[in-house]
Coordinates of C-alpha atoms in Angstrom, one line a residue:
Chain A
M1 CA 113.7 94.7 150.8
D2 CA 111.2 96.1 153.3
K3 CA 107.9 97.9 152.9
E4 CA 109.5 101.3 153.2
Q5 CA 111.9 100.6 150.4
I6 CA 109.1 99.2 148.2
L7 CA 107.1 102.4 148.7
H8 CA 110.1 104.6 147.8
L9 CA 110.7 102.5 144.7
A10 CA 107.0 102.8 143.7
K11 CA 107.3 106.6 144.1
L12 CA 110.3 106.6 141.8
A13 CA 108.4 104.5 139.3
R14 CA 105.3 106.8 139.6
L15 CA 103.1 103.9 140.8
E16 CA 100.6 103.6 143.6
L17 CA 100.4 100.1 145.0
T18 CA 97.4 98.3 146.4
E19 CA 97.4 97.0 150.0
E20 CA 98.0 93.5 148.6
E21 CA 100.9 94.6 146.4
I22 CA 102.5 96.4 149.4
D23 CA 102.3 93.0 151.3
T24 CA 103.5 90.7 148.5
F25 CA 106.0 92.8 146.5
P26 CA 108.8 93.1 149.1
G27 CA 109.3 89.3 149.2
Q28 CA 108.8 88.8 145.5
L29 CA 111.2 91.5 144.4
A30 CA 113.8 90.5 147.0
D31 CA 113.7 86.9 145.6
V32 CA 114.3 88.2 142.1
L33 CA 117.0 90.6 143.2
D34 CA 118.7 87.8 145.1
F35 CA 118.6 85.7 142.0
V36 CA 120.0 88.3 139.6
K37 CA 122.7 89.3 142.1
Q38 CA 124.8 86.5 140.5
V39 CA 125.6 88.9 137.7
T40 CA 127.6 91.0 140.1
D41 CA 129.9 88.0 140.9
V42 CA 131.2 87.4 137.4
D43 CA 134.6 88.8 136.3
V44 CA 134.0 90.8 133.1
S45 CA 137.4 92.4 133.0
D46 CA 138.2 90.5 129.8
V47 CA 135.2 91.8 127.9
H48 CA 135.7 94.3 125.2
A49 CA 133.1 97.1 125.4
R50 CA 131.9 96.5 121.8
D51 CA 128.2 96.8 122.6
F52 CA 128.4 100.2 124.2
S53 CA 129.2 102.1 121.0
L54 CA 125.9 101.9 119.1
I55 CA 125.5 103.6 115.7
N56 CA 122.6 105.7 114.8
V57 CA 120.8 104.8 111.6
M58 CA 119.0 107.8 110.2
R59 CA 116.5 107.9 107.3
D60 CA 116.4 110.8 104.8
D61 CA 114.5 113.8 106.0
E62 CA 111.6 113.3 103.6
K63 CA 107.9 113.5 104.0
P64 CA 107.0 110.1 105.5
F65 CA 103.2 110.6 105.2
E66 CA 100.8 112.8 103.5
A67 CA 100.0 115.7 105.8
G68 CA 96.8 115.0 107.8
E69 CA 96.6 111.4 106.5
N70 CA 96.6 109.9 110.0
R71 CA 95.3 113.0 111.9
N72 CA 91.8 111.8 112.7
A73 CA 92.8 108.3 113.7
I74 CA 95.4 109.7 116.1
L75 CA 93.1 112.4 117.5
S76 CA 90.4 109.9 118.1
E77 CA 92.7 107.9 120.5
M78 CA 93.3 110.9 122.7
S79 CA 91.2 111.1 125.9
D80 CA 90.7 114.9 125.6
T81 CA 91.0 117.2 122.6
K82 CA 90.0 120.7 121.5
D83 CA 89.9 121.9 117.9
D84 CA 92.3 119.2 116.7
Y85 CA 94.7 119.9 119.6
L86 CA 95.6 117.6 122.5
K87 CA 94.3 118.9 125.7
T88 CA 96.0 118.2 129.1
K89 CA 96.0 119.6 132.6
K90 CA 98.4 122.6 132.8
I91 CA 102.0 121.6 133.3
L92 CA 103.4 124.9 134.7
Chain B
M1 CA 82.7 71.1 101.5
S2 CA 84.5 70.1 104.7
I3 CA 88.2 70.7 104.9
N4 CA 90.3 68.6 107.3
L5 CA 91.9 71.3 109.5
E6 CA 93.8 68.8 111.6
T7 CA 96.2 67.9 108.8
L8 CA 96.1 71.2 106.9
T9 CA 99.3 73.1 106.3
I10 CA 99.9 76.3 104.3
T11 CA 101.3 74.3 101.5
K12 CA 98.2 72.0 101.3
A13 CA 95.8 74.9 101.7
H14 CA 97.4 76.7 98.9
K15 CA 97.1 73.6 96.6
G16 CA 93.5 73.4 97.5
L17 CA 92.8 77.0 96.8
K18 CA 94.7 77.0 93.6
A19 CA 93.0 73.9 92.3
G20 CA 89.6 75.4 93.3
D21 CA 88.9 72.5 95.7
F22 CA 87.7 75.2 98.1
S23 CA 87.4 79.0 98.0
V24 CA 89.1 81.5 100.4
K25 CA 85.7 82.1 101.9
E26 CA 85.1 78.4 102.5
L27 CA 88.5 78.0 104.1
V28 CA 88.1 81.1 106.3
D29 CA 84.5 80.0 107.3
E30 CA 85.9 76.7 108.5
Y31 CA 88.2 78.5 110.9
L32 CA 85.5 81.0 112.0
L33 CA 83.3 78.0 112.8
V34 CA 86.0 76.5 115.1
I35 CA 86.5 79.9 116.7
K36 CA 82.7 80.1 117.3
E37 CA 82.7 76.7 118.9
K38 CA 85.8 76.9 121.0
N39 CA 86.6 80.5 121.8
T40 CA 84.4 80.9 124.8
E41 CA 86.1 78.0 126.5
L42 CA 89.7 78.5 125.4
N43 CA 89.8 82.4 125.4
V44 CA 92.2 82.4 122.4
Y45 CA 90.9 85.5 120.6
L46 CA 90.2 88.8 122.4
N47 CA 88.5 90.2 119.3
L48 CA 88.0 89.4 115.7
H49 CA 89.0 91.8 113.0
T50 CA 86.1 93.8 111.5
D51 CA 87.0 93.5 107.9
I52 CA 87.3 89.8 107.4
D53 CA 84.8 89.7 104.5
Q54 CA 86.8 92.4 102.6
Q55 CA 90.1 90.6 103.2
V56 CA 88.5 87.3 101.9
E57 CA 87.2 89.0 98.8
R58 CA 90.5 90.6 98.0
A59 CA 92.4 87.3 98.5
Q60 CA 89.9 85.5 96.2
Q61 CA 90.4 88.2 93.6
M62 CA 94.1 87.5 93.7
F63 CA 93.5 83.9 92.6
V64 CA 91.3 85.2 89.8
D65 CA 93.9 87.8 88.7
G66 CA 96.7 85.2 88.9
T67 CA 98.6 87.2 91.5
A68 CA 98.1 84.8 94.3
T69 CA 101.1 83.4 96.3
E70 CA 101.4 80.6 98.7
L71 CA 100.1 82.8 101.5
T72 CA 97.1 84.2 99.7
G73 CA 93.8 83.5 101.5
I74 CA 95.6 81.8 104.5
P75 CA 93.9 82.6 107.8
C76 CA 96.3 84.2 110.4
A77 CA 95.9 85.2 114.0
L78 CA 97.8 88.2 115.4
K79 CA 99.1 88.6 118.9
A80 CA 97.3 91.5 120.5
N81 CA 100.5 93.6 120.7
L82 CA 100.9 93.7 116.9
M83 CA 99.1 96.5 115.1
R84 CA 96.9 96.5 112.1
K85 CA 95.4 99.8 111.3
G86 CA 91.8 100.2 112.4
Q87 CA 91.8 97.1 114.6
V88 CA 92.0 96.9 118.4
A89 CA 95.5 96.1 119.7
N90 CA 95.4 96.2 123.5
A91 CA 98.4 94.0 124.4
S92 CA 96.0 92.4 126.9
S93 CA 96.2 95.4 129.2
K94 CA 93.5 97.5 130.7
I95 CA 95.5 100.6 130.0
L96 CA 95.1 100.0 126.2
E97 CA 91.7 98.3 126.5
N98 CA 90.0 100.2 123.7
Y99 CA 93.1 101.3 121.7
T100 CA 92.6 101.1 118.0
A101 CA 95.9 100.9 116.0
T102 CA 96.6 104.0 114.0
Y103 CA 99.1 102.3 111.7
T104 CA 100.0 98.8 110.5
A105 CA 103.1 96.9 111.5
T106 CA 105.6 96.2 108.8
V107 CA 105.2 92.4 109.1
V108 CA 101.4 92.7 108.9
K109 CA 101.7 94.9 105.8
R110 CA 104.0 92.4 104.1
L111 CA 101.6 89.6 104.8
E112 CA 98.6 91.7 103.7
D113 CA 100.4 92.3 100.4
Q114 CA 100.4 88.5 100.0
G115 CA 96.7 88.3 100.6
V116 CA 96.9 86.8 104.1
V117 CA 93.5 87.0 105.9
F118 CA 93.8 88.3 109.5
L119 CA 91.2 86.9 111.7
G120 CA 91.7 88.7 115.0
A121 CA 93.8 89.5 118.0
T122 CA 95.0 86.8 120.3
N123 CA 95.3 86.8 124.1
M124 CA 98.7 87.2 125.8
D125 CA 100.3 88.1 129.1
E126 CA 100.0 91.8 129.6
F127 CA 102.6 93.6 127.5
A128 CA 104.1 90.2 126.8
M129 CA 105.3 89.7 130.4
G130 CA 104.7 86.2 131.5
S131 CA 105.0 82.6 130.6
S132 CA 101.4 81.4 131.0
T133 CA 98.9 84.2 129.8
E134 CA 97.7 84.3 133.4
N135 CA 98.9 88.0 133.4
S136 CA 96.3 89.0 130.8
A137 CA 93.8 91.6 132.0
F138 CA 91.1 89.6 130.1
G139 CA 91.5 86.2 131.7
P140 CA 93.9 83.4 130.8
T141 CA 93.9 81.3 127.6
K142 CA 93.5 77.6 128.1
N143 CA 95.8 74.9 126.6
P144 CA 93.9 73.1 123.9
H145 CA 95.5 69.8 125.0
D146 CA 94.3 70.1 128.6
T147 CA 92.1 73.0 129.6
E148 CA 93.3 72.9 133.2
R149 CA 96.7 73.9 132.0
V150 CA 98.4 77.0 130.7
P151 CA 99.2 77.4 127.0
G152 CA 102.5 79.0 127.9
G153 CA 103.2 82.6 127.2
S154 CA 103.4 85.3 126.6
S155 CA 102.1 84.5 123.1
G156 CA 99.8 81.9 124.5
G157 CA 96.8 82.9 122.5
S158 CA 98.7 82.7 119.2
A159 CA 100.2 79.3 120.1
A160 CA 96.8 77.9 121.1
A161 CA 95.1 79.4 118.0
V162 CA 97.3 77.1 115.7
S163 CA 96.9 74.0 117.9
A164 CA 93.2 74.4 118.3
H165 CA 92.7 75.0 114.5
M166 CA 91.5 78.5 115.0
A167 CA 94.1 79.9 112.5
L168 CA 96.4 78.1 110.1
F169 CA 99.4 80.2 111.4
S170 CA 99.9 83.1 113.7
L171 CA 102.3 85.8 114.7
G172 CA 103.7 86.3 118.2
T173 CA 106.6 88.2 119.8
D174 CA 109.5 86.7 121.6
T175 CA 111.5 88.7 124.2
G176 CA 112.8 85.8 126.3
G177 CA 111.0 82.8 124.9
S178 CA 107.5 84.1 124.4
I179 CA 107.1 82.3 121.0
R180 CA 109.2 79.2 121.6
Q181 CA 107.9 78.3 125.1
P182 CA 104.1 78.4 124.2
A183 CA 104.9 76.7 120.9
A184 CA 106.5 73.8 122.9
L185 CA 103.6 73.7 125.4
C186 CA 100.9 73.7 122.7
G187 CA 102.8 71.4 120.3
N188 CA 103.6 73.5 117.2
V189 CA 106.6 75.2 115.6
G190 CA 107.7 78.6 117.0
F191 CA 110.5 80.6 115.5
K192 CA 112.5 83.5 116.9
T193 CA 114.7 85.1 114.2
T194 CA 118.1 86.7 114.6
Y195 CA 117.6 90.1 116.3
G196 CA 117.1 92.6 113.4
G197 CA 115.9 89.8 111.0
V198 CA 112.3 90.9 111.2
S199 CA 111.1 94.5 111.6
R200 CA 109.6 95.4 115.0
Y201 CA 107.8 98.4 113.6
G202 CA 104.2 98.2 114.8
A203 CA 104.9 95.8 117.7
I204 CA 104.0 97.3 121.1
A205 CA 107.5 97.4 122.7
M206 CA 108.5 95.5 125.8
G207 CA 112.3 95.0 125.9
S208 CA 113.5 96.7 122.7
S209 CA 117.0 95.1 122.6
L210 CA 115.4 91.7 122.9
D211 CA 112.0 91.8 121.2
Q212 CA 111.5 89.9 117.9
I213 CA 108.3 89.2 116.0
G214 CA 108.0 85.6 114.6
P215 CA 105.6 82.9 113.4
F216 CA 103.8 79.9 114.9
A217 CA 103.0 77.3 112.3
K218 CA 102.1 73.6 111.8
S219 CA 105.4 72.7 110.2
A220 CA 109.0 73.9 109.6
Q221 CA 108.2 74.2 105.9
D222 CA 105.3 76.5 106.6
T223 CA 107.5 78.5 109.0
R224 CA 110.0 79.1 106.2
I225 CA 107.2 80.3 103.9
I226 CA 106.2 82.9 106.4
W227 CA 109.8 83.9 107.3
D228 CA 110.5 84.5 103.6
V229 CA 107.8 87.2 103.5
I230 CA 108.3 88.9 106.9
K231 CA 112.1 89.1 107.0
G232 CA 114.3 91.9 105.7
Q233 CA 115.2 95.5 106.2
D234 CA 112.6 98.1 107.0
K235 CA 113.3 101.8 107.0
H236 CA 110.9 102.1 110.0
D237 CA 113.1 99.9 112.2
M238 CA 116.7 101.0 112.3
T239 CA 117.8 97.7 113.9
T240 CA 116.7 95.6 110.9
L241 CA 119.6 94.0 109.1
D242 CA 120.5 94.4 105.4
T243 CA 118.1 92.1 103.3
A244 CA 121.0 90.9 101.1
R245 CA 122.5 89.0 104.0
W246 CA 119.6 86.4 103.7
D247 CA 120.6 85.5 100.2
K248 CA 123.7 83.5 101.3
D249 CA 123.1 79.8 101.4
V250 CA 124.1 78.7 104.9
T251 CA 122.5 75.2 104.8
K252 CA 124.5 72.0 105.0
Q253 CA 123.8 68.3 104.4
V254 CA 124.8 67.4 108.0
Y255 CA 125.3 69.6 110.9
S256 CA 127.3 69.7 114.1
L257 CA 125.2 69.9 117.2
A258 CA 126.3 70.9 120.7
I259 CA 124.4 69.8 123.9
P260 CA 125.1 71.8 127.1
N261 CA 125.0 68.7 129.3
D262 CA 125.8 70.4 132.6
F263 CA 122.9 72.8 132.0
L264 CA 120.1 70.2 131.7
H265 CA 120.0 69.0 135.3
G266 CA 116.7 70.7 136.0
V267 CA 114.8 69.0 133.2
Q268 CA 111.9 66.8 134.2
P269 CA 113.0 63.1 133.6
D270 CA 110.3 62.2 131.0
V271 CA 111.0 65.5 129.1
L272 CA 114.7 64.6 129.2
A273 CA 114.0 61.1 127.8
K274 CA 112.1 62.7 124.9
F275 CA 115.0 65.0 124.3
E276 CA 117.5 62.1 124.3
T277 CA 115.3 60.2 121.8
A278 CA 115.3 63.3 119.5
V279 CA 119.0 63.6 119.8
S280 CA 119.5 59.9 118.9
K281 CA 117.3 60.4 115.8
L282 CA 119.5 63.3 114.7
E283 CA 122.7 61.2 115.3
D284 CA 121.2 58.3 113.3
A285 CA 120.6 60.7 110.5
G286 CA 124.3 61.5 110.3
H287 CA 124.5 64.7 112.3
T288 CA 127.4 65.0 114.8
V289 CA 126.4 65.5 118.4
T290 CA 128.9 66.7 121.0
R291 CA 128.3 67.1 124.8
V292 CA 129.8 70.3 125.9
S293 CA 129.9 72.8 128.8
I294 CA 128.6 76.3 127.9
P295 CA 129.0 78.4 131.1
A296 CA 127.6 81.4 129.2
L297 CA 124.1 79.9 129.3
Q298 CA 124.1 80.0 133.1
Y299 CA 124.1 83.8 133.0
G300 CA 121.2 84.0 130.6
L301 CA 118.4 84.3 133.1
P302 CA 120.0 86.6 135.6
V303 CA 121.2 88.9 132.8
Y304 CA 117.7 88.8 131.3
Y305 CA 116.1 89.9 134.6
V306 CA 118.3 92.9 134.8
V307 CA 118.2 94.1 131.1
M308 CA 114.6 93.3 130.4
P309 CA 113.0 95.1 133.4
A310 CA 115.3 98.1 132.7
E311 CA 113.9 98.3 129.2
V312 CA 110.4 97.6 130.4
S313 CA 110.5 100.5 132.8
S314 CA 111.4 102.8 130.0
N315 CA 109.0 101.4 127.4
L316 CA 106.0 101.4 129.7
A317 CA 106.5 105.0 130.8
R318 CA 104.7 106.1 127.7
Y319 CA 101.3 105.0 128.9
D320 CA 100.4 108.3 130.4
G321 CA 96.7 108.3 129.5
I322 CA 97.1 111.5 127.5
R323 CA 97.9 110.7 123.9
Y324 CA 96.2 107.2 123.8
G325 CA 94.9 104.6 126.1
S326 CA 92.6 104.8 129.1
K327 CA 92.9 107.7 131.5
V328 CA 92.0 108.0 135.2
P329 CA 91.1 111.7 135.8
G330 CA 92.9 113.5 138.7
S331 CA 93.2 117.0 140.1
N332 CA 96.6 117.6 138.4
L333 CA 98.8 116.2 135.7
L334 CA 101.0 114.1 138.0
E335 CA 98.1 112.7 139.9
E336 CA 96.4 111.7 136.6
Y337 CA 99.6 110.0 135.4
I338 CA 100.1 108.0 138.6
S339 CA 96.4 107.0 138.8
T340 CA 96.3 106.0 135.2
K341 CA 99.4 103.8 135.5
S342 CA 98.5 102.3 138.8
Q343 CA 95.0 101.3 137.8
G344 CA 95.9 100.4 134.2
F345 CA 98.8 98.1 134.8
G346 CA 98.5 94.6 136.3
A347 CA 100.7 93.3 139.1
E348 CA 103.4 91.8 136.9
S349 CA 103.8 95.0 134.8
K350 CA 104.2 96.9 138.1
R351 CA 106.7 94.4 139.4
R352 CA 108.9 94.7 136.3
I353 CA 108.6 98.5 136.1
M354 CA 109.8 98.6 139.8
L355 CA 112.6 96.1 139.2
G356 CA 113.7 98.1 136.2
T357 CA 113.6 101.3 138.2
Y358 CA 115.7 99.6 140.9
V359 CA 118.4 98.3 138.6
L360 CA 118.7 101.7 136.8
S361 CA 118.6 103.8 140.0
A362 CA 121.6 105.8 141.2
G363 CA 124.0 103.6 143.1
Y364 CA 122.7 100.4 141.5
A365 CA 122.9 101.1 137.8
D366 CA 126.6 100.2 137.6
K367 CA 126.3 97.2 139.9
F368 CA 123.4 95.7 138.0
Y369 CA 122.7 97.2 134.6
T370 CA 126.2 98.0 133.3
Q371 CA 127.5 94.7 134.7
A372 CA 124.7 92.8 132.9
L373 CA 125.5 94.5 129.6
A374 CA 129.2 93.4 130.1
L375 CA 128.0 89.9 130.8
K376 CA 125.8 89.9 127.7
E377 CA 129.0 90.7 125.8
K378 CA 130.8 87.8 127.5
M379 CA 128.0 85.5 126.6
K380 CA 128.2 86.6 122.9
Q381 CA 132.0 86.1 122.8
E382 CA 131.7 82.6 124.4
L383 CA 129.0 81.5 122.0
E384 CA 130.8 83.0 119.0
E385 CA 133.7 80.7 119.9
L386 CA 131.4 77.7 120.2
Y387 CA 129.7 78.4 116.8
K388 CA 133.1 78.3 115.1
T389 CA 133.0 74.5 115.5
H390 CA 129.3 73.8 116.0
D391 CA 126.2 74.8 114.0
F392 CA 123.5 74.5 116.7
V393 CA 123.1 74.4 120.4
L394 CA 120.4 71.9 121.4
T395 CA 118.2 71.9 124.5
P396 CA 114.6 71.1 125.4
T397 CA 112.6 74.3 124.9
T398 CA 111.3 74.1 128.5
P399 CA 112.2 71.9 131.5
T400 CA 108.6 70.7 131.9
P401 CA 105.4 70.3 129.9
A402 CA 102.4 72.7 130.4
F403 CA 101.7 73.4 134.1
K404 CA 98.4 74.0 135.8
F405 CA 96.8 77.3 136.3
G406 CA 97.9 79.0 139.6
E407 CA 100.8 76.6 140.0
K408 CA 103.5 79.3 139.5
S409 CA 101.5 82.6 139.5
A410 CA 102.1 83.3 143.2
D411 CA 105.9 82.9 142.9
P412 CA 107.3 85.1 140.1
L413 CA 110.8 83.7 140.3
Q414 CA 109.4 80.1 139.7
M415 CA 107.6 81.5 136.6
Y416 CA 110.8 83.2 135.4
L417 CA 112.7 79.9 135.6
E418 CA 110.3 78.6 132.9
D419 CA 112.4 80.6 130.4
I420 CA 115.8 79.1 131.4
F421 CA 116.5 77.6 128.0
T422 CA 115.1 80.3 125.8
V423 CA 116.3 83.7 127.2
S424 CA 119.9 83.3 126.1
A425 CA 119.0 83.5 122.4
N426 CA 117.3 86.8 123.0
I427 CA 120.2 88.2 124.9
V428 CA 122.8 87.4 122.3
G429 CA 120.4 88.0 119.4
I430 CA 120.8 84.6 117.7
P431 CA 118.0 82.7 115.9
A432 CA 116.2 79.8 117.7
I433 CA 113.3 77.5 116.9
S434 CA 111.1 75.2 119.0
M435 CA 110.1 71.9 117.2
P436 CA 107.5 69.4 118.6
M437 CA 109.3 66.4 120.0
G438 CA 106.4 64.3 121.1
T439 CA 104.3 64.2 124.2
V440 CA 104.7 63.2 127.9
E441 CA 101.9 62.0 130.1
S442 CA 100.8 63.9 133.2
S443 CA 97.7 63.1 135.2
G444 CA 95.9 61.5 132.3
S445 CA 96.8 64.1 129.7
R446 CA 99.2 63.8 126.8
L447 CA 101.2 67.1 126.8
P448 CA 103.5 68.2 124.0
V449 CA 107.1 69.2 124.7
G450 CA 109.6 71.0 122.4
L451 CA 113.1 70.7 121.1
Q452 CA 115.1 73.9 120.7
F453 CA 117.7 74.6 118.1
M454 CA 119.7 77.7 118.6
G455 CA 121.7 78.7 115.6
R456 CA 124.6 81.0 114.6
Y457 CA 123.9 84.7 114.4
G458 CA 122.3 85.4 111.0
D459 CA 122.0 81.7 110.1
D460 CA 118.2 81.7 110.3
S461 CA 118.0 79.7 107.1
A462 CA 120.1 76.9 108.6
V463 CA 117.9 76.9 111.7
L464 CA 114.9 76.3 109.5
D465 CA 116.8 73.7 107.5
I466 CA 117.7 71.6 110.5
A467 CA 114.1 72.0 111.7
E468 CA 112.8 70.7 108.3
K469 CA 115.3 67.8 108.5
F470 CA 114.3 66.9 112.1
E471 CA 110.6 67.0 111.1
Q472 CA 111.3 64.3 108.5
L473 CA 112.9 61.9 111.0

């Protein structure tokens, strides 16, 4: 894994790396990928795909909380609000 | 009055509280005193909860009312990724530095109902990623047995809290060994339940198919007391198992134990010697020990380092700085998002987000992720076969005792190998416990090491039973 690949991966992951990370990550990630590559060598043709059919567990569509019960606590964690609304930069 | 915290257990503390030998306040004050003395050096607690007095009062009232249980008034430490409404839960990350929990985790609620007194939030590797607490944004926790060494991780603060008598028990989370490994390195009991045994509601997620909340305690008996309260179905966590399944008695007088001999070659010789002594004790007590080969265990770590980062990269995408957590302002939304994440996450979080992004990216997802899931299934099938004739798989919890700060932090892969014996239980979802098995000596320090019992899926009660039996030997 070279520097260019690391920067591409960081872009996909929506991360900016420090100079130090750009230096150290290629070697470190390559080590780990080399190590996990052993998973690709194992024959799994005898495995039944049991795990891939997950079942949804739904709760009744009832009122889980009193309206407004947690409003202030949740609002106070937001970095920017206006009149009880979450405020963000425009998305369109 | 002075209470001997060294030998105190939940059972003994309850007796003392019930008999009126000491009050809840006196008990809690003893622990707060130790925290005051030791926390600056050990860095166990990130913050203390702001309502300790009220909790103490309420617990004492339960003794007056006659509603007290074994856990009433017992001081507990909470890993910083577990939420208690109104208290800071920052998962040792800068990105959540001032985050105050807006709701309470189910396990915490269940313990609160018993009158447990929560003292504060303990240090950890950021978002539970690491085996040493060196990845905390707020400095590492030190091992109470040797302050030049790590306490293990990621729940290092919770493990050290119990060993340093800064809480009588604590809660942690275990995604690949994050309860059992620090329990081994700090010398207490650490229990990861069957996946779905304990609700994850209110735990800050890392790898959702692997994460479990569990206790650290001074004894197997104490561990059972805590497990009895925190286990069971929760409508807030759809992966929790039917509570009725825990009613079945799965304990036996003597058990059949399997040791994966070919898997133990990397264990440090003095740790292996301790392990063999423990095995002999179990044999002498009448349990059957068989040396076997379990190829499935070899896949544990590589499968883990595909599945876990994949889940991490999804779970950590939520920290956008908009709805909660710290935000780094930028000129547009994307710039804000990228700056917030880049400045808020530490190096290990970034590494794992990128690994996850890699194994899930087009062209690699089938090669790595889908293949790892198939291998996980293969591991399950192989272990299910083994558990038809054996009750437990036995290994040392870790290949070495606590290592020194900095020894492994520059080489992530070396750090990952620390979890070689613990990850498989998370991948296949089985219960596992780490029990103290004595100490080994290293440059003048006596360092604890742990023995791990991995049990059959759903047989958590049997795991606690063998742990209790081992403790008596």
